[in-house]
mmCIF file of C-alpha atoms in Angstrom:
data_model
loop_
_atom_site.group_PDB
_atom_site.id
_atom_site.type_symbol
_atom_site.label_atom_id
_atom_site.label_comp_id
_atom_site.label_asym_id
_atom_site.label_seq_id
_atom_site.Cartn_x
_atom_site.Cartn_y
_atom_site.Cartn_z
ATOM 1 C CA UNK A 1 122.174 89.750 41.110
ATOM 2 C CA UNK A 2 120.923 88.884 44.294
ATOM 3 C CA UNK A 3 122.047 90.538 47.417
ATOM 4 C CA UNK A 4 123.910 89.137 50.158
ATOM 5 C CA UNK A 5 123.082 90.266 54.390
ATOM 6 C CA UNK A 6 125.842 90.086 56.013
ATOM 7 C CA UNK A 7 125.242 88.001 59.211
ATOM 8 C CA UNK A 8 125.323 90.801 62.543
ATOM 9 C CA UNK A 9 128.194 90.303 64.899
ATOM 10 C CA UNK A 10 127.332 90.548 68.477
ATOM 11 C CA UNK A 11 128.618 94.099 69.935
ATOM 12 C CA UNK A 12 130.742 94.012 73.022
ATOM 13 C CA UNK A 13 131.667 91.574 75.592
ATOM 14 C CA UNK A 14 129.651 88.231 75.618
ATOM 15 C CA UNK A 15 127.109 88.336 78.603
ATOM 16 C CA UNK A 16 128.061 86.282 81.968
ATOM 17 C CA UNK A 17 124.782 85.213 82.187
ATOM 18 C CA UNK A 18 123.600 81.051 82.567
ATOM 19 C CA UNK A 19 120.597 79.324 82.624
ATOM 20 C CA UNK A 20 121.764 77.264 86.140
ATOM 21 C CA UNK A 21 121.269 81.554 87.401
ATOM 22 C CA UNK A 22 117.733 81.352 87.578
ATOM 23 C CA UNK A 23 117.598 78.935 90.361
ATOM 24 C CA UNK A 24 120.219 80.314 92.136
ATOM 25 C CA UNK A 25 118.715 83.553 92.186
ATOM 26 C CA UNK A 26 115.070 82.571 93.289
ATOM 27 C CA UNK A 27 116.698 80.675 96.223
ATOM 28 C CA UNK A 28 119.047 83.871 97.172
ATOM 29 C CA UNK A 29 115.157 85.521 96.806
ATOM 30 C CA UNK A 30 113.840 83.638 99.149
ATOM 31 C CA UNK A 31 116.820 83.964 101.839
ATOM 32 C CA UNK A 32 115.562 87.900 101.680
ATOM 33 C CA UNK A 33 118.516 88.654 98.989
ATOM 34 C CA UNK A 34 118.370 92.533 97.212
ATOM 35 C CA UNK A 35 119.200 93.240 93.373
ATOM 36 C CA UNK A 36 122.561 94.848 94.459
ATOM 37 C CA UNK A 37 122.947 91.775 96.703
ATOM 38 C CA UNK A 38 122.253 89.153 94.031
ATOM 39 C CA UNK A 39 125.194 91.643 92.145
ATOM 40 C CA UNK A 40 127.799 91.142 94.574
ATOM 41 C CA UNK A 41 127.014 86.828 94.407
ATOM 42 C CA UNK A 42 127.428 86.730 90.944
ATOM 43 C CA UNK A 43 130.099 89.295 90.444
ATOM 44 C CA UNK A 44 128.475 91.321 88.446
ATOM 45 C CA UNK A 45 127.533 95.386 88.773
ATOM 46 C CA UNK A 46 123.961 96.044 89.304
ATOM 47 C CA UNK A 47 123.086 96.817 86.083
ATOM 48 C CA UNK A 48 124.127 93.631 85.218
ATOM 49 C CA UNK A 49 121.322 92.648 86.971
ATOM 50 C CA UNK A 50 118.711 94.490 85.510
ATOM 51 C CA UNK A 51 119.720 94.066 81.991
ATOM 52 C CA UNK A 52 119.597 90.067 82.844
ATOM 53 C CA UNK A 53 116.223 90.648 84.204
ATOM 54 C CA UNK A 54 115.147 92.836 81.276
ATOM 55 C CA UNK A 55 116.638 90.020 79.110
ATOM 56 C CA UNK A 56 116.116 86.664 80.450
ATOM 57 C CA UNK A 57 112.169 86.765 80.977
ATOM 58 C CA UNK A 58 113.209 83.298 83.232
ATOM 59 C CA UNK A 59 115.727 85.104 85.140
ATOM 60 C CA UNK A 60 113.113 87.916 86.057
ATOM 61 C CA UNK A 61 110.188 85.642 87.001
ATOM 62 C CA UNK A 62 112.661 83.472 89.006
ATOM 63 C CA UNK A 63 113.335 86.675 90.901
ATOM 64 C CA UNK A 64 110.156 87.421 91.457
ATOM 65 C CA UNK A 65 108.796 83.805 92.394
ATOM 66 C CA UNK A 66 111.511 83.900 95.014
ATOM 67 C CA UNK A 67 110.543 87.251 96.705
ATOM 68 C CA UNK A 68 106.919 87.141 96.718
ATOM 69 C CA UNK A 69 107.244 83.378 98.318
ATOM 70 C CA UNK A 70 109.532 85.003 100.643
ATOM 71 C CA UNK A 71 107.664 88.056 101.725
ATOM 72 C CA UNK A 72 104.484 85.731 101.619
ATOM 73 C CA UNK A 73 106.284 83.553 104.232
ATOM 74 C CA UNK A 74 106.908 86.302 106.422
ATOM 75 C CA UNK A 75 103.898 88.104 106.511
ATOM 76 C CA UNK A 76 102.229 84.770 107.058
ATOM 77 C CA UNK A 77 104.389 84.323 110.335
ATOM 78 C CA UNK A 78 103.651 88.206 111.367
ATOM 79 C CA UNK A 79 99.930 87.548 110.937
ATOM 80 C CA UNK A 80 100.420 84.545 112.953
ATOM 81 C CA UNK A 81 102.255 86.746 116.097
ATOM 82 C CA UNK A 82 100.082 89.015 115.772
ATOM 83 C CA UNK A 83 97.108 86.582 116.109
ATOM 84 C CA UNK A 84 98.285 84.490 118.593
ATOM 85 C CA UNK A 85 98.881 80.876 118.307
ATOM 86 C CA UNK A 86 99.437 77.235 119.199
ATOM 87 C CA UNK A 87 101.489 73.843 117.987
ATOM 88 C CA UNK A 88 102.012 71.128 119.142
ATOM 89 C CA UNK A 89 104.977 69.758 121.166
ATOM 90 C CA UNK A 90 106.427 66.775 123.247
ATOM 91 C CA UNK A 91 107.588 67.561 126.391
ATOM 92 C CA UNK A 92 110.925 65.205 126.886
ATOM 93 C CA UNK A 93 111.567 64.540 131.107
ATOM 94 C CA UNK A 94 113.551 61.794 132.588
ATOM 95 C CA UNK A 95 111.803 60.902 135.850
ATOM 96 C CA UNK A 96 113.444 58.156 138.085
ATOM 97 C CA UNK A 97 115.789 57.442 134.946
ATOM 98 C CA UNK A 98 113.143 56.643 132.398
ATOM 99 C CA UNK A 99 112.318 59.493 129.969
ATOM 100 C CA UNK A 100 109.018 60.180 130.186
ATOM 101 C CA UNK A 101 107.072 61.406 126.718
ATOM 102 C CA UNK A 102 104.375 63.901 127.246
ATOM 103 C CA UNK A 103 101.893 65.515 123.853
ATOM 104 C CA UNK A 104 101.621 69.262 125.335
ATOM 105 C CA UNK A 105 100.038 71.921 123.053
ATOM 106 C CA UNK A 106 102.135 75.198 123.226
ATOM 107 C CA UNK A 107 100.122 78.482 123.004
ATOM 108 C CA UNK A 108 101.536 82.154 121.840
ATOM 109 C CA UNK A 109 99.609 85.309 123.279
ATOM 110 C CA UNK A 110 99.158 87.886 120.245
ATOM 111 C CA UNK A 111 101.718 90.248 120.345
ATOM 112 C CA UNK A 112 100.837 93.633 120.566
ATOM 113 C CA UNK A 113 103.669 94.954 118.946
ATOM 114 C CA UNK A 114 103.613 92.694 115.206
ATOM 115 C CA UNK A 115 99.320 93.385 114.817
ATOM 116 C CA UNK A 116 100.769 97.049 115.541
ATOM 117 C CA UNK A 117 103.327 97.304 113.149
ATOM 118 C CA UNK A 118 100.701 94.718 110.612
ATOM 119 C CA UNK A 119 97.740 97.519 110.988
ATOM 120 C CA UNK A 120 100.038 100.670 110.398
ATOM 121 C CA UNK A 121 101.645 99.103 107.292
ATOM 122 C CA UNK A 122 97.949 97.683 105.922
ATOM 123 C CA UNK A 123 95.508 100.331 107.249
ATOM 124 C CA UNK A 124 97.964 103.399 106.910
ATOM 125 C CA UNK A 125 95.025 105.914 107.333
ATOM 126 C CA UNK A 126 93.073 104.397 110.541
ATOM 127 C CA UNK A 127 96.646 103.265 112.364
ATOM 128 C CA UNK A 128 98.968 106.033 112.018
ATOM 129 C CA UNK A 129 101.057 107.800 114.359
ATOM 130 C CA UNK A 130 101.248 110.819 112.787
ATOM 131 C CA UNK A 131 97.617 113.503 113.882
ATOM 132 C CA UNK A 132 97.000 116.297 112.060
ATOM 133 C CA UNK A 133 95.786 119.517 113.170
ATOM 134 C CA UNK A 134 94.389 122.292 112.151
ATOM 135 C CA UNK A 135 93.980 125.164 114.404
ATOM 136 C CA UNK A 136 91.144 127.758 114.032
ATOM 137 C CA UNK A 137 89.611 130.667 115.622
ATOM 138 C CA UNK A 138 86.689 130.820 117.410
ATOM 139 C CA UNK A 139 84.641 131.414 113.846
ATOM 140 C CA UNK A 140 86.239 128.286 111.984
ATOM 141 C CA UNK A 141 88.586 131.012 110.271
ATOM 142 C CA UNK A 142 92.430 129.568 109.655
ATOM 143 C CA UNK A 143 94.508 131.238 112.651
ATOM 144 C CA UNK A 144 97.801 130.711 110.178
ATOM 145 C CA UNK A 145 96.374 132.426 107.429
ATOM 146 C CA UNK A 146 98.346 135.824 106.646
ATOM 147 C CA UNK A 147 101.630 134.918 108.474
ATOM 148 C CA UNK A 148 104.461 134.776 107.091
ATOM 149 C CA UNK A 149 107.508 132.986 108.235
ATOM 150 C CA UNK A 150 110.761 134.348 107.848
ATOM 151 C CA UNK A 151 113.986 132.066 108.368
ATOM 152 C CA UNK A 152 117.256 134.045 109.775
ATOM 153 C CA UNK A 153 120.790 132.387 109.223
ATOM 154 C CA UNK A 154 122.793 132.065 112.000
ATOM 155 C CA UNK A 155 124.952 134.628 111.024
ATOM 156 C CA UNK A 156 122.144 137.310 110.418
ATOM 157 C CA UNK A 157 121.876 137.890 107.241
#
């Protein structure tokens, strides 16, 4: 008598998911899109999307492709302000009504403010804002040491 396995019925509601959401999502990635964000395009709750990720190995690495690429392209354009640089560019003029073509190469200053905001994000020890101190008596003991702090509520007690 041989035994029969009865086949296992998928539990619950069928997922929403497609292949054609991989793409879609990678793009949506690379536009700067967030999980909850790539929720609200598909219709789907968040979890959704993390089940789908933890699921669909292709959905997750699209994801992923898409956001590094993105944050890639954007840190390549920060480095670049915060370099300085230079392209090239025509310089259109119409001069006794003939246009008049000129190659000009257009150069960009560094800016202060993105090699600021690049050092205190990639060197968070040498470029912070935030000093500590430590303040000491004239023997190198701890001045604070022994205090104690005691907070009052506004209404006394």
């Amino acid at each position: 008598m041989t035994k029969q396995v009865a086949e296992k019925k998928p539990r619950g509601r069928p997922s929403l998911y497609k292949s054609e959401y991989d793409e879609q999502a990678r793009k949506l990635c690379l536009l700067g899109a967030t999980d909850p964000e790539l929720a609200d395009f598909f219709g789907v709750n968040i979890d959704t999307i993390y089940e789908w990720k933890n699921v669909h190995d292709s959905f997750s690495d699209a994801i992923k492709r898409g956001k590094i690429q993105a944050d890639s392209n954007v840190a390549d354009r920060l480095y670049q302000r915060a370099m300085g640089y230079e392209h090239a560019e025509v310089d259109i003029r119409v001069v006794n009504q003939e246009i008049i073509k000129t190659p000009i190469t257009k150069i960009y200053a560094p800016d202060p403010t993105a090699a600021i905001f690049w050092l205190k994000n990639r060197q968070r020890a040498k470029w912070r804002d935030k000093v500590e101190s430590e303040i000491t008596g004239a023997d190198g003991a701890d001045l604070m040491a022994g205090i104690t702090i005691k907070l009052v509520a506004p209404n006394g007690s």
